[in-house]
Amino acid sequence: MTTTEFPRTIGKVAARELAANGYTTFDQLTRVSAKELLRIHGVGPKAIRILGEELAARGQSFAD
């Protein structure tokens, strides 16, 4: 299993699928839009909301 820096609250499937698509760090998420991430099977609105909140807390955001 690939380790990510994402919180467990996004769900196991979302974390696994993000990692399978090459996303394991918050910095990587700043290069992709939320809309693009939602196209990944297993990544839903709840995961996007949580990740967006985490990014904002770090002074970052998804790409436009």
Coordinates of C-alpha atoms in Angstrom, one line a residue:
M1 CA 0.0 0.0 0.0
T2 CA 1.3 3.4 -0.9
T3 CA 1.5 5.9 1.9
T4 CA 0.0 9.4 1.3
E5 CA 0.0 12.5 3.5
F6 CA -3.8 12.8 3.2
P7 CA -6.0 12.4 6.3
R8 CA -7.7 9.1 6.9
T9 CA -11.0 11.0 6.9
I10 CA -11.1 11.1 3.1
G11 CA -11.6 7.3 3.1
K12 CA -9.5 4.3 2.2
V13 CA -10.7 4.0 -1.4
A14 CA -10.2 7.7 -2.1
A15 CA -6.6 7.6 -0.7
R16 CA -5.8 4.4 -2.6
E17 CA -7.1 5.7 -5.9
L18 CA -5.4 9.1 -5.5
A19 CA -2.1 7.2 -4.9
A20 CA -2.8 4.9 -7.8
N21 CA -3.1 8.0 -10.0
G22 CA 0.1 9.5 -8.7
Y23 CA -1.2 11.8 -6.0
T24 CA 0.4 11.3 -2.6
T25 CA 1.2 14.8 -1.4
F26 CA -0.7 18.1 -1.0
D27 CA 1.8 19.9 -3.3
Q28 CA 0.8 17.5 -6.1
L29 CA -2.9 18.5 -5.6
T30 CA -2.1 22.1 -6.3
R31 CA -1.4 21.1 -9.9
V32 CA -4.8 19.6 -10.6
S33 CA -8.3 20.9 -10.4
A34 CA -11.0 19.4 -8.1
K35 CA -13.0 18.7 -11.2
E36 CA -10.2 16.5 -12.6
L37 CA -9.8 14.7 -9.2
L38 CA -13.6 13.9 -9.2
R39 CA -13.1 12.0 -12.4
I40 CA -11.0 9.4 -10.5
H41 CA -13.2 6.4 -9.5
G42 CA -13.6 6.4 -5.7
V43 CA -12.9 10.1 -5.2
G44 CA -16.1 11.9 -4.3
P45 CA -17.3 15.3 -3.1
K46 CA -16.5 14.5 0.6
A47 CA -12.9 13.7 -0.2
I48 CA -12.6 16.8 -2.3
R49 CA -14.1 19.0 0.5
I50 CA -11.7 17.5 3.1
L51 CA -8.7 17.9 0.9
G52 CA -9.7 21.4 -0.1
E53 CA -9.9 22.3 3.6
E54 CA -6.5 20.8 4.3
L55 CA -5.0 22.7 1.4
A56 CA -6.6 26.0 2.6
A57 CA -5.1 25.4 6.0
R58 CA -1.7 25.2 4.4
G59 CA -2.3 28.3 2.3
Q60 CA -2.7 26.3 -0.9
S61 CA -5.6 25.4 -3.2
F62 CA -6.5 23.1 -6.1
A63 CA -5.5 24.3 -9.6
D64 CA -8.2 26.3 -11.4

